[in-house]
C-alpha atoms as a printed R data frame, in Angstrom:
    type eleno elety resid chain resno       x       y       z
1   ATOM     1    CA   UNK     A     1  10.274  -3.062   1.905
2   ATOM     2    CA   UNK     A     2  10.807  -2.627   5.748
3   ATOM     3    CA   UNK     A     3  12.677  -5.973   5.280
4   ATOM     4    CA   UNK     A     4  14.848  -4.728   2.645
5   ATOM     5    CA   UNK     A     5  15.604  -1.755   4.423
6   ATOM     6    CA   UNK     A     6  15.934  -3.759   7.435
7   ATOM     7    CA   UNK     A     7  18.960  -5.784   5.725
8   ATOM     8    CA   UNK     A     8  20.273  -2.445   4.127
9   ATOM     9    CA   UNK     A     9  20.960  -1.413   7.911
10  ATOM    10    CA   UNK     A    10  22.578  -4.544   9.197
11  ATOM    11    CA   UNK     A    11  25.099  -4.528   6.331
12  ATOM    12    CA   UNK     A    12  25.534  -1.116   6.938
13  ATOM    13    CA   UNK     A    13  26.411  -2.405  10.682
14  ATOM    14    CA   UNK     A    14  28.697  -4.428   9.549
15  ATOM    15    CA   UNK     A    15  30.861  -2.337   7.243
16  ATOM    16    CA   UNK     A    16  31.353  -0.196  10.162
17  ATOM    17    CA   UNK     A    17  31.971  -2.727  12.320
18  ATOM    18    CA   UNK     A    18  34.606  -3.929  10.379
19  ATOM    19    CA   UNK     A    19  36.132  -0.994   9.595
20  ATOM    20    CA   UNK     A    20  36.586  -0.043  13.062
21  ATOM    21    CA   UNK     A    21  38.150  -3.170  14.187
22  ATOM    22    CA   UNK     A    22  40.219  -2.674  11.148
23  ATOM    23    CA   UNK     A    23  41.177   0.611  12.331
24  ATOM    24    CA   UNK     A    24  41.868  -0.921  15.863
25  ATOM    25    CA   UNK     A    25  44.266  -3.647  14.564
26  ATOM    26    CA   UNK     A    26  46.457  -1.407  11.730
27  ATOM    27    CA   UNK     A    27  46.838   0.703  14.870
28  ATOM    28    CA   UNK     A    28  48.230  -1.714  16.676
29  ATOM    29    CA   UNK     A    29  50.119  -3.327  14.124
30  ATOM    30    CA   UNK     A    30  51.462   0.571  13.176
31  ATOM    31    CA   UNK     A    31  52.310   1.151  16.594
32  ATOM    32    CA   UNK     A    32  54.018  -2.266  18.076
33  ATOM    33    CA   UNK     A    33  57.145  -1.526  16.991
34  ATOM    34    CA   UNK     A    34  57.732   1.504  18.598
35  ATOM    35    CA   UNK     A    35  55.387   0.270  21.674
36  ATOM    36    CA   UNK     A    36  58.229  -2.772  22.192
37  ATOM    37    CA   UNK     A    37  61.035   0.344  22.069
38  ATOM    38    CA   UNK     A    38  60.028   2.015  24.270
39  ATOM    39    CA   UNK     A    39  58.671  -0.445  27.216
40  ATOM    40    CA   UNK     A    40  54.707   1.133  26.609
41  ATOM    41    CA   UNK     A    41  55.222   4.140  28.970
42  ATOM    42    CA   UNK     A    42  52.081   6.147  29.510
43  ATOM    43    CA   UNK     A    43  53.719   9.461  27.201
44  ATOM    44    CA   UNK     A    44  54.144   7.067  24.559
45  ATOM    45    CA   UNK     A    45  50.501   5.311  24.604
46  ATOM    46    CA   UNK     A    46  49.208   9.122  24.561
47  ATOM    47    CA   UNK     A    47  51.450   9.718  21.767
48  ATOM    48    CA   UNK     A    48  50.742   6.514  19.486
49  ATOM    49    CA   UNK     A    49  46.348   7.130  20.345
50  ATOM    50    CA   UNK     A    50  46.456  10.817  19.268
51  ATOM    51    CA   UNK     A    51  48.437   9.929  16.406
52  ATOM    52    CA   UNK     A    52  46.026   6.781  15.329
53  ATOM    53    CA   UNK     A    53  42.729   9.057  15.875
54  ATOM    54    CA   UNK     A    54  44.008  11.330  14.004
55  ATOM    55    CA   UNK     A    55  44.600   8.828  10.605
56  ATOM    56    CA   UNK     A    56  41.395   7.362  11.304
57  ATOM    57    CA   UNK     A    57  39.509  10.683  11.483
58  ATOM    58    CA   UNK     A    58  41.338  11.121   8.491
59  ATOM    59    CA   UNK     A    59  40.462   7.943   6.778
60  ATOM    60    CA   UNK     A    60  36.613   8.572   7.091
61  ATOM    61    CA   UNK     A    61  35.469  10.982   4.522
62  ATOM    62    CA   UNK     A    62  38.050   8.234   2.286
63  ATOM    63    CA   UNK     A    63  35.453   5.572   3.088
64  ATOM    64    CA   UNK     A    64  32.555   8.012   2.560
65  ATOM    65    CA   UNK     A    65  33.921   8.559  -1.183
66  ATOM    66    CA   UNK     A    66  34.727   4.955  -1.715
67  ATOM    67    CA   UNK     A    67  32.007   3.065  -0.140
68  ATOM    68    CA   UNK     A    68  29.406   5.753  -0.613
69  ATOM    69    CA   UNK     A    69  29.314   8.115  -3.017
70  ATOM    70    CA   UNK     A    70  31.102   6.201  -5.494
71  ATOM    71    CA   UNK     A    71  30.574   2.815  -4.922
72  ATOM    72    CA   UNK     A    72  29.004   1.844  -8.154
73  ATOM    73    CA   UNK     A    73  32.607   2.585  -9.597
74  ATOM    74    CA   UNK     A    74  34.284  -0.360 -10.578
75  ATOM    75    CA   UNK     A    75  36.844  -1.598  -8.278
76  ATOM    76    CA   UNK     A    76  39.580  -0.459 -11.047
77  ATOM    77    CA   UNK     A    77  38.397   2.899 -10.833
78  ATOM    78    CA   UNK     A    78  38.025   3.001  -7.163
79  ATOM    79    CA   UNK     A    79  41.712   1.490  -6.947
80  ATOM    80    CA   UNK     A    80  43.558   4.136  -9.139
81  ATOM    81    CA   UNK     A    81  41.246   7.383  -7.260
82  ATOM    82    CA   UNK     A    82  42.858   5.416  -4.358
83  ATOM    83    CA   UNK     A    83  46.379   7.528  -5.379
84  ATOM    84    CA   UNK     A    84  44.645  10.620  -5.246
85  ATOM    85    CA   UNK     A    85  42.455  10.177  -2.540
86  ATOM    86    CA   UNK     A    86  45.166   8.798  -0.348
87  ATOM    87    CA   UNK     A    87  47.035  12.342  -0.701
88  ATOM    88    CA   UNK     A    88  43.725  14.427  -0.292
89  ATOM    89    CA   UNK     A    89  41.489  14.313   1.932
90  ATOM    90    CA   UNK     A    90  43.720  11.737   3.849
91  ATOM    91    CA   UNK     A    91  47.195  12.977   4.412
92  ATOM    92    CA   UNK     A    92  46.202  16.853   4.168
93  ATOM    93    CA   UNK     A    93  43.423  15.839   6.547
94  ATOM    94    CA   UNK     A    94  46.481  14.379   8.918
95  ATOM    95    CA   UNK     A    95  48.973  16.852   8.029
96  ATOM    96    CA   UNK     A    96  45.988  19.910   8.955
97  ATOM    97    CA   UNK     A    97  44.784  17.996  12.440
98  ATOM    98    CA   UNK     A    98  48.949  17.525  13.553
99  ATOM    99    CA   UNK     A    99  49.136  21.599  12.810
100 ATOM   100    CA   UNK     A   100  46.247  22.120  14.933
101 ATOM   101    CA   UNK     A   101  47.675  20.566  17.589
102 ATOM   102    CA   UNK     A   102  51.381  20.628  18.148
103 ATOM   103    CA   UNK     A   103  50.722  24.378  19.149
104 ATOM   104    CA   UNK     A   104  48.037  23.363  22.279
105 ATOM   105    CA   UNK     A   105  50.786  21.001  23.539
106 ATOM   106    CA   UNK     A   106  53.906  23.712  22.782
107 ATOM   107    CA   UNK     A   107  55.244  21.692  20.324
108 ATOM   108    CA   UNK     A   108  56.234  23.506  16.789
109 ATOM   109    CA   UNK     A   109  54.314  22.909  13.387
110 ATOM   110    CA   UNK     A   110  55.464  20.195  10.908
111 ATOM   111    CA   UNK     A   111  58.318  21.353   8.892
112 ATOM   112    CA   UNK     A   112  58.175  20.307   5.270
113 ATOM   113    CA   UNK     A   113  60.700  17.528   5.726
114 ATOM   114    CA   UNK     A   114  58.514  16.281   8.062
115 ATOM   115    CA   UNK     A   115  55.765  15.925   6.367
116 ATOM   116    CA   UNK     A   116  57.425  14.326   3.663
117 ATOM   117    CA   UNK     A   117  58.905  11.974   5.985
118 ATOM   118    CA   UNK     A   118  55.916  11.051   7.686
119 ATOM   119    CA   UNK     A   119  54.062  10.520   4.369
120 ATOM   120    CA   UNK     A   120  54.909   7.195   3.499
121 ATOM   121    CA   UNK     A   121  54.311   5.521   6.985
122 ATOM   122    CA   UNK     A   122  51.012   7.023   6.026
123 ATOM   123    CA   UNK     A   123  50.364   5.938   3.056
124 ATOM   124    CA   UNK     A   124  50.924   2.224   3.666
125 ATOM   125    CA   UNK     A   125  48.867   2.722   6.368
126 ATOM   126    CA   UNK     A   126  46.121   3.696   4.779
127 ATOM   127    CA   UNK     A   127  45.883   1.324   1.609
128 ATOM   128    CA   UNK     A   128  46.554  -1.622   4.135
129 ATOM   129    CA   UNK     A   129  43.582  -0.650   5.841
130 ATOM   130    CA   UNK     A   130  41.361  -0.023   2.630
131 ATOM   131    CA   UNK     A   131  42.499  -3.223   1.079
132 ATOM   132    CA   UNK     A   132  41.040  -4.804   3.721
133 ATOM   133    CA   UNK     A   133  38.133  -2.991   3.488
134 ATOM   134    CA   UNK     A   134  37.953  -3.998  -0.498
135 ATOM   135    CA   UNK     A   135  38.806  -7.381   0.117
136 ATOM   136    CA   UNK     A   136  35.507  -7.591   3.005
137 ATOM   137    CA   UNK     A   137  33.444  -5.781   0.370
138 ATOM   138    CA   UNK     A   138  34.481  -7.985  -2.830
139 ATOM   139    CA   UNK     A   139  33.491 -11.138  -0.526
140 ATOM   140    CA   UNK     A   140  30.138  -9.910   0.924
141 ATOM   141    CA   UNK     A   141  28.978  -8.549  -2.639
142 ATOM   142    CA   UNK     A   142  29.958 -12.230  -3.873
143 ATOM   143    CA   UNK     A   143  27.969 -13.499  -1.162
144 ATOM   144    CA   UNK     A   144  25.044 -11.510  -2.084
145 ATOM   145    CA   UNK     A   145  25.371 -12.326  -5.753
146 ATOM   146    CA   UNK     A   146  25.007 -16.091  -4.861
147 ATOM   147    CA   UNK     A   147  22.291 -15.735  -2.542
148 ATOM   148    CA   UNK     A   148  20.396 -13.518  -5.369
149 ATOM   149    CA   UNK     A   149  21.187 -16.566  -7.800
150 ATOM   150    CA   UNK     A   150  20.088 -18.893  -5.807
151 ATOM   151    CA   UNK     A   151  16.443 -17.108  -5.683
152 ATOM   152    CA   UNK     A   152  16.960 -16.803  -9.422
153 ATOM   153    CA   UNK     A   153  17.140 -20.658  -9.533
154 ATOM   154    CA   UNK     A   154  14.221 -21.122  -7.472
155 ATOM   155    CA   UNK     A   155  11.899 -18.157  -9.656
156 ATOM   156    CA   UNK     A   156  12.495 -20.617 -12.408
157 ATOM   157    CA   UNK     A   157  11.858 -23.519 -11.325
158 ATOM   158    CA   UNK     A   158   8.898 -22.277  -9.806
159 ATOM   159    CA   UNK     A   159   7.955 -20.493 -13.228
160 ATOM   160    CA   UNK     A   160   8.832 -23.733 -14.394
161 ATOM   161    CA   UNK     A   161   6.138 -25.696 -12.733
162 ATOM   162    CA   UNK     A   162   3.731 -22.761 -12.830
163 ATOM   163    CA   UNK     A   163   4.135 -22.776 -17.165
164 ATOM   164    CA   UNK     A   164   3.416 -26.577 -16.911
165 ATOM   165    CA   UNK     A   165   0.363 -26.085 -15.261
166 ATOM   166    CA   UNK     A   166  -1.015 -23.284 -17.507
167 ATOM   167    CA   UNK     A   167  -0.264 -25.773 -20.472
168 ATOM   168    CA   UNK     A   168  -2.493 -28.306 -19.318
169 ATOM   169    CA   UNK     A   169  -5.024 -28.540 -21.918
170 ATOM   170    CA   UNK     A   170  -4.792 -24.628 -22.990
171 ATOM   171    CA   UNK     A   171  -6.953 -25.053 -26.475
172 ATOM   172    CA   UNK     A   172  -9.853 -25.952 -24.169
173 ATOM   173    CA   UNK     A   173  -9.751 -22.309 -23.166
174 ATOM   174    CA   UNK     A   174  -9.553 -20.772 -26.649
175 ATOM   175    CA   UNK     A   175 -11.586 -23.077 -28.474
176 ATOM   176    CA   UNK     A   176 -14.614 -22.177 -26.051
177 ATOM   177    CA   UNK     A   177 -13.840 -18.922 -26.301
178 ATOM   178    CA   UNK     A   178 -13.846 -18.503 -30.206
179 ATOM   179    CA   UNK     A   179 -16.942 -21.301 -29.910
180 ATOM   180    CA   UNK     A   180 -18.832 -18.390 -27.504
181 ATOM   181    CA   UNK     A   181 -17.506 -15.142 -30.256
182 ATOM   182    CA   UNK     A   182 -19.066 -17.516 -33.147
183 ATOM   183    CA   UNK     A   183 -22.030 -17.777 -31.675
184 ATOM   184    CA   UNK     A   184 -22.802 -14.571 -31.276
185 ATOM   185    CA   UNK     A   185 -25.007 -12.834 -33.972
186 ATOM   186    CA   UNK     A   186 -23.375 -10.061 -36.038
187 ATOM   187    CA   UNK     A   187 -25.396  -7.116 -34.038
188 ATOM   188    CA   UNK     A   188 -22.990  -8.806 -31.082
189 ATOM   189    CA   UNK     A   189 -19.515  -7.101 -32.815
190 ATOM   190    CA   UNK     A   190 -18.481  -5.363 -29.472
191 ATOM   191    CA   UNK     A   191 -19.120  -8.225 -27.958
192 ATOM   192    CA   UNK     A   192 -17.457 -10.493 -30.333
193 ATOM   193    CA   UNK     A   193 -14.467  -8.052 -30.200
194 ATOM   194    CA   UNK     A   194 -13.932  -8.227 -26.500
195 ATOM   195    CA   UNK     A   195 -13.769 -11.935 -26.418
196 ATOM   196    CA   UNK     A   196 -11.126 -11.625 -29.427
197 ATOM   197    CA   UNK     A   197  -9.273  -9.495 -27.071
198 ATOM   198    CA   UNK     A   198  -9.754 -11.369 -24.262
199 ATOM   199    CA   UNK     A   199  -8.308 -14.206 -25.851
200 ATOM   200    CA   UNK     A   200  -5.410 -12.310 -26.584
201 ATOM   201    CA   UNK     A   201  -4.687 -11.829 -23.163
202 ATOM   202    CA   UNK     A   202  -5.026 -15.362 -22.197
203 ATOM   203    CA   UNK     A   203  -2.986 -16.307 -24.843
204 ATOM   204    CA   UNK     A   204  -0.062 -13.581 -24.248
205 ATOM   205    CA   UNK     A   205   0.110 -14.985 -20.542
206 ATOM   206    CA   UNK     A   206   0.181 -18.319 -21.632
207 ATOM   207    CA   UNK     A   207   3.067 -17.793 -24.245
208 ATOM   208    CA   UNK     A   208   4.758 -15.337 -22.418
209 ATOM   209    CA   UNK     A   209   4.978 -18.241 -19.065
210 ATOM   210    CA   UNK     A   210   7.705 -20.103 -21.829
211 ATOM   211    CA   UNK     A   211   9.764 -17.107 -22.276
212 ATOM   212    CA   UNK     A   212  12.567 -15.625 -19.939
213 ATOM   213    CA   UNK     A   213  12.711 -12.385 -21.704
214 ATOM   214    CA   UNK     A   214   9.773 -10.596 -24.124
215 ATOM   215    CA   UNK     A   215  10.289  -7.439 -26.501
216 ATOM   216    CA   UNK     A   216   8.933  -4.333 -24.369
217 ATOM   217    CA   UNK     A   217   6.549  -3.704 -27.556
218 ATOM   218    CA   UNK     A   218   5.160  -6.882 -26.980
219 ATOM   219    CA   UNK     A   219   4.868  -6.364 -22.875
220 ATOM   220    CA   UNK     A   220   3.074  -2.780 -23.890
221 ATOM   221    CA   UNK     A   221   0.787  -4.050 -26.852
222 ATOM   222    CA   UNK     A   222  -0.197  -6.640 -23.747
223 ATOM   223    CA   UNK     A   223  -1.122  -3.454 -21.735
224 ATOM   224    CA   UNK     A   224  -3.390  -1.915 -24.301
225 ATOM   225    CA   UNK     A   225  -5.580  -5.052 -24.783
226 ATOM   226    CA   UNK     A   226  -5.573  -5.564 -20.951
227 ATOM   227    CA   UNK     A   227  -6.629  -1.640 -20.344
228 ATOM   228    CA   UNK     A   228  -8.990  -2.040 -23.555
229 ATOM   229    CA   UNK     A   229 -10.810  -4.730 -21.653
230 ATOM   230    CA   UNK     A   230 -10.869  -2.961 -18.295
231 ATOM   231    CA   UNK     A   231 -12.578   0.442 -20.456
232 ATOM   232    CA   UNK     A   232 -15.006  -1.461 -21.448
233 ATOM   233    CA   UNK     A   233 -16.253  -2.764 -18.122
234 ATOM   234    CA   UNK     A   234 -15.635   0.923 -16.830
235 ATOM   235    CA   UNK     A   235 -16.833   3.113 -19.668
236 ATOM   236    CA   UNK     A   236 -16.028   6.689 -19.778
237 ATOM   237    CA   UNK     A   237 -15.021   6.346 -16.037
238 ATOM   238    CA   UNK     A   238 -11.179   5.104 -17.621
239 ATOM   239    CA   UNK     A   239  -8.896   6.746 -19.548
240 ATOM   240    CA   UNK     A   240  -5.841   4.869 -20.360
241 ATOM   241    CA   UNK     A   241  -2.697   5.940 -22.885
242 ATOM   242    CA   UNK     A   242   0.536   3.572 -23.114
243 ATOM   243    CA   UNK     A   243   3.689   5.857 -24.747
244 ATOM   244    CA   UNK     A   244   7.210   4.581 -25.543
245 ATOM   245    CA   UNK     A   245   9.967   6.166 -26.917
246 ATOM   246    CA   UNK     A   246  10.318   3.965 -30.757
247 ATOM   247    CA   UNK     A   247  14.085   3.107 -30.117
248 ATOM   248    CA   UNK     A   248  13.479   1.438 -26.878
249 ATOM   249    CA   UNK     A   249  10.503  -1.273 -28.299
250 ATOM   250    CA   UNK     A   250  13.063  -4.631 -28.549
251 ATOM   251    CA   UNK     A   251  14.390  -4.310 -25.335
252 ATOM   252    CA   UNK     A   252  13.670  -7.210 -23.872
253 ATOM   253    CA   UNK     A   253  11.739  -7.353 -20.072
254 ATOM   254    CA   UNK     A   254  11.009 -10.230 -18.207
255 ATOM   255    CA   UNK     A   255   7.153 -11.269 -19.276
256 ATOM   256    CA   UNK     A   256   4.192 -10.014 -17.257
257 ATOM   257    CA   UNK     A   257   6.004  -7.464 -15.799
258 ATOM   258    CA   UNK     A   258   4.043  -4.181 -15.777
259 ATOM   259    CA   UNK     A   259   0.875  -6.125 -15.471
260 ATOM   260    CA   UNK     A   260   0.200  -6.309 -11.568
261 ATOM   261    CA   UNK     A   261   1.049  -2.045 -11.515
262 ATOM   262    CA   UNK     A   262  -1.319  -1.607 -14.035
263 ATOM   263    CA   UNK     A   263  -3.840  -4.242 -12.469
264 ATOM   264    CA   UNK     A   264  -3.273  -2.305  -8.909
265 ATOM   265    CA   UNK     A   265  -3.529   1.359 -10.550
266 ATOM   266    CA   UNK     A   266  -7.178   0.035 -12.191
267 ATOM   267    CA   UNK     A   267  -7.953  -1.410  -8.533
268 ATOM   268    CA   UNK     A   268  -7.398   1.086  -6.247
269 ATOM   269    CA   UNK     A   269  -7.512   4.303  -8.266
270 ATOM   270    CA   UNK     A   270 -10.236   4.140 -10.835
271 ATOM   271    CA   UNK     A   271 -12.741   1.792  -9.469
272 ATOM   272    CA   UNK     A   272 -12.986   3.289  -6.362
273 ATOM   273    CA   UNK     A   273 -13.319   6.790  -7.821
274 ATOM   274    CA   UNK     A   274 -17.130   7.927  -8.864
275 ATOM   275    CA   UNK     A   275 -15.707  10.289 -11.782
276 ATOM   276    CA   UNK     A   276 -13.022   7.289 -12.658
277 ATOM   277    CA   UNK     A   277  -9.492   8.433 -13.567
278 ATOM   278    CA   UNK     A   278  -6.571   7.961 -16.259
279 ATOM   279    CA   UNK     A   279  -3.811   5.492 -16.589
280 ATOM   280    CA   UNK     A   280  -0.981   5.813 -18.081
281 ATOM   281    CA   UNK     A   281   2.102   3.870 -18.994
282 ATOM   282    CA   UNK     A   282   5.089   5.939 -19.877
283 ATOM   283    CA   UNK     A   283   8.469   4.048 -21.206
284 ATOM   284    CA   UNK     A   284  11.531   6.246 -22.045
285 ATOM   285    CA   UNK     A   285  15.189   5.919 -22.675
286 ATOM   286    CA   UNK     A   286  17.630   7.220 -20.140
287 ATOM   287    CA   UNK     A   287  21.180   6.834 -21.042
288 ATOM   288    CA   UNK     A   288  21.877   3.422 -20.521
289 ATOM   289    CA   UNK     A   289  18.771   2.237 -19.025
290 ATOM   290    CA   UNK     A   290  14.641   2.647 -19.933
291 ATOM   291    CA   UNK     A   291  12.840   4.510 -17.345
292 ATOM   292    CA   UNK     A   292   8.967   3.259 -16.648
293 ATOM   293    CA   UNK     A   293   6.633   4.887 -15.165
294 ATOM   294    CA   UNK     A   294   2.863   3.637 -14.881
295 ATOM   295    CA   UNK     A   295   0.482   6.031 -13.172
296 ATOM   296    CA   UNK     A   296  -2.873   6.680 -11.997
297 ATOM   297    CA   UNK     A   297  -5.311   9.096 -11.066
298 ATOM   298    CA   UNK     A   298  -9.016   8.755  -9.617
299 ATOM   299    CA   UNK     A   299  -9.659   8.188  -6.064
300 ATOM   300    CA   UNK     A   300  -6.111   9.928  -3.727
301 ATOM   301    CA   UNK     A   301  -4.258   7.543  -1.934
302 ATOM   302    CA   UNK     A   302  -4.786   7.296   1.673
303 ATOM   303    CA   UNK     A   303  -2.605   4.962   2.773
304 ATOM   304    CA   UNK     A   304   1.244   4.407   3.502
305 ATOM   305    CA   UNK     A   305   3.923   2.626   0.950
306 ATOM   306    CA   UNK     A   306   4.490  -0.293   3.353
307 ATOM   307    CA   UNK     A   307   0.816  -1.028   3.525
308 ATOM   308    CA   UNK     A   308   1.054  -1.538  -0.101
309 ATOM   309    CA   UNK     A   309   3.965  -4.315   0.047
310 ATOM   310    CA   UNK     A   310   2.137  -5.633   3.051
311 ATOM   311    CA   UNK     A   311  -1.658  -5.964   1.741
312 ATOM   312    CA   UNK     A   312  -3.185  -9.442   1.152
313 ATOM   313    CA   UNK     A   313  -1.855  -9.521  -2.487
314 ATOM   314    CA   UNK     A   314   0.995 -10.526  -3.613
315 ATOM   315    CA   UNK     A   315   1.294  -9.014  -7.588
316 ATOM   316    CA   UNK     A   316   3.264  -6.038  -5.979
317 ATOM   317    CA   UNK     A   317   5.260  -7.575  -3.801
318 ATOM   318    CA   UNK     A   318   6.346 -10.493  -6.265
319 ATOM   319    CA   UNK     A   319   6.839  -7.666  -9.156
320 ATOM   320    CA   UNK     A   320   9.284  -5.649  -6.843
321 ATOM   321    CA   UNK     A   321  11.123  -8.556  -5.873
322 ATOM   322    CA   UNK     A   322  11.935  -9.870  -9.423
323 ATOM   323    CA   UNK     A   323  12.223  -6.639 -10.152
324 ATOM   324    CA   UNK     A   324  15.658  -6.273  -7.548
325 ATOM   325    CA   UNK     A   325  16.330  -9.982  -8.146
326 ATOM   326    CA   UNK     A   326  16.747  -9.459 -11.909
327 ATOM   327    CA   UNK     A   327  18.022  -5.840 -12.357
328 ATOM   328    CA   UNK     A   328  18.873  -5.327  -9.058
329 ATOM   329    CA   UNK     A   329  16.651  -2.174  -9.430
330 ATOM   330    CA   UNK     A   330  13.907  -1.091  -6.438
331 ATOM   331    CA   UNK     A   331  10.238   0.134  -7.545
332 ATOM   332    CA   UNK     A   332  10.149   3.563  -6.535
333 ATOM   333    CA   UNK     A   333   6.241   4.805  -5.171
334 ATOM   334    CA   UNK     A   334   5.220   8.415  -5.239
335 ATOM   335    CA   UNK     A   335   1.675  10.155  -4.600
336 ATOM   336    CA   UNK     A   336   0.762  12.311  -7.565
337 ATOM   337    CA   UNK     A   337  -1.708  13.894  -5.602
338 ATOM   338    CA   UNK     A   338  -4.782  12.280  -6.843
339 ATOM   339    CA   UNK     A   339  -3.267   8.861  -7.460
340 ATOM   340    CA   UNK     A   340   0.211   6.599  -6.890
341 ATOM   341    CA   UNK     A   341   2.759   6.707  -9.365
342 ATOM   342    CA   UNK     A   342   5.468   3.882  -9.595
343 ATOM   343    CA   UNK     A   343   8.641   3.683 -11.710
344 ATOM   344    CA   UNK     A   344  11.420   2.015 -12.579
345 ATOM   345    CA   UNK     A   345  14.905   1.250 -14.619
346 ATOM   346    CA   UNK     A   346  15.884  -1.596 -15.833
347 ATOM   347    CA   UNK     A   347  19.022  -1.168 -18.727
348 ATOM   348    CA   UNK     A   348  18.819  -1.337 -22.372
């Protein structure tokens, strides 16, 4: 997570960076004419700086909207607010900081003709320097995309070579197992029914390690033989319920994904805790996206988020990052209080 956040900052960095020097150069470029005229005298440097601040103080709250607040828009949408932005805040940003300060120099405000004169100069200005902008943006988000790809690739083939080796002589597994539940004699049946269930689970993971994508019905019926298990080993101590909204059960999630939260919120919140605790898996439609949350409560959490992505295991860690490599989504962590709650999106 620090590492993520960590990255976050250095691109940040560097979209300031280059929207600075970008600012720098249009200035230049905006002002050489003028600057050739009139030999560079001192008046006229004074003149040309005030009147480049000013667009550029102008042309930040532009950047905020664009490359902020709004820059999950698509580029089409960003390019047509372009013609409104460019006229507010920018220009009547410009206009407003040019009638603020004629008068502390003695000169008069800007007449209308003047403003209408000065507003295409302005205008070319600014989308010069915000196509740049785009243009930097559009190649470091294609940049990104490739290096996420590229991870993709390499989740694969590693998922590849993990599948082959969970393949290698499966039955042996199953066949002992159903050799140990036929063995059993028929006062056994809670026995015998935990190493049917058991089996299950072995057998989910195994199928699910040839699939790229699994119905979420499938992922949660996976959860309620896995927590079924775990309450018998704990007793009365665990209390587990799995919900999901009916209209959400084929999306399809990559396999063995809720597994490692649900194996962390049994390992750190109810086996810890004398009394024991609940867990509960929670799946519900959003819009355009399924929202998951899988909680816990039992024994408080003591700890801080980053110890959790920095512990000796790795389930959380590798869960958040195909998690971001897949969806592009983070794992959000919350204390409930007497537990950890984690959720979620992923689109329907």
């Amino acid at each position: 997570m620090q590492q993520q956040q960590k990255s976050s900052n250095n691109a940040t960095r560097k979209e300031l960076l280059v929207f600075i020097a970008t600012l720098v150069i249009m200035t230049l470029l905006y002002g050489s004419p003028r600057l050739i005229e009139k030999g560079g005298s001192l008046h006229y440097l004074k003149v040309l700086g005030i009147d480049c601040a000013f667009m550029a103080i102008a042309s930040w709250p532009v950047w905020w909207i664009h490359f902020r607040k709004l820059h999950h828009w698509s580029l089409r949408k960003r390019f047509l607010l372009h013609i409104a932005t460019g006229l507010f805040p920018y220009y009547a940003i410009w206009v407003l900081l040019y009638q603020w300060y004629n008068p502390l120099i003695g000169l008069p405000l800007m007449t209308t003709k003047q403003i209408i004169q000065n507003l295409g100069p302005n205008l070319l200005w600014y989308f010069q320097v915000f196509g740049i902008l785009h243009i930097y943006h559009f190649f470091r988000e294609r940049e990104t995309q490739l290096i996420r790809e590229k991870e993709l690739r390499e989740l694969a083939y590693q998922g590849e070579i993990n599948a082959l080796k969970a393949q290698i002589q499966p039955h042996f597994l199953f066949n002992t197992l159903n050799s140990i539940s036929a063995s059993l004699p028929p006062e056994q049946e809670q026995a015998r029914m935990l190493i049917a269930r058991l089996a299950d689970t072995f057998r989910y993971a195994l199928l699910s390690t040839r699939e790229e994508l699994v119905p979420l019905s499938d992922e949660l019926n996976f959860m309620r033989t896995y927590l079924a298990l775990e309450q018998a080993r704990f007793g009365k101590r665990l209390r587990f319920s799995v919900d999901a909204d009916g209209s959400i059960a084929r999306v399809r999630i990559p396999p063995m994904l809720l597994q490692p939260l649900v194996e962390n919120a049994v390992k750190h919140g109810i086996e810890p805790a004398i009394n024991g605790g609940a867990v509960s898996v929670i799946c519900r439609q959003q819009g355009a996206k399924v929202h998951i949350a899988i909680c816990n409560t039992g024994r408080p959490f003591s700890g801080t988020v980053d110890q959790l992505f920095h512990s000796k295991g790795v389930g959380l860690v590798n869960m958040a990052r195909r998690l971001e490599r897949h969806y592009n989504e983070k794992l959000a962590v919350s204390d409930n209080g007497s537990g950890l709650c984690f959720e979620f999106c992923i689109p329907v």
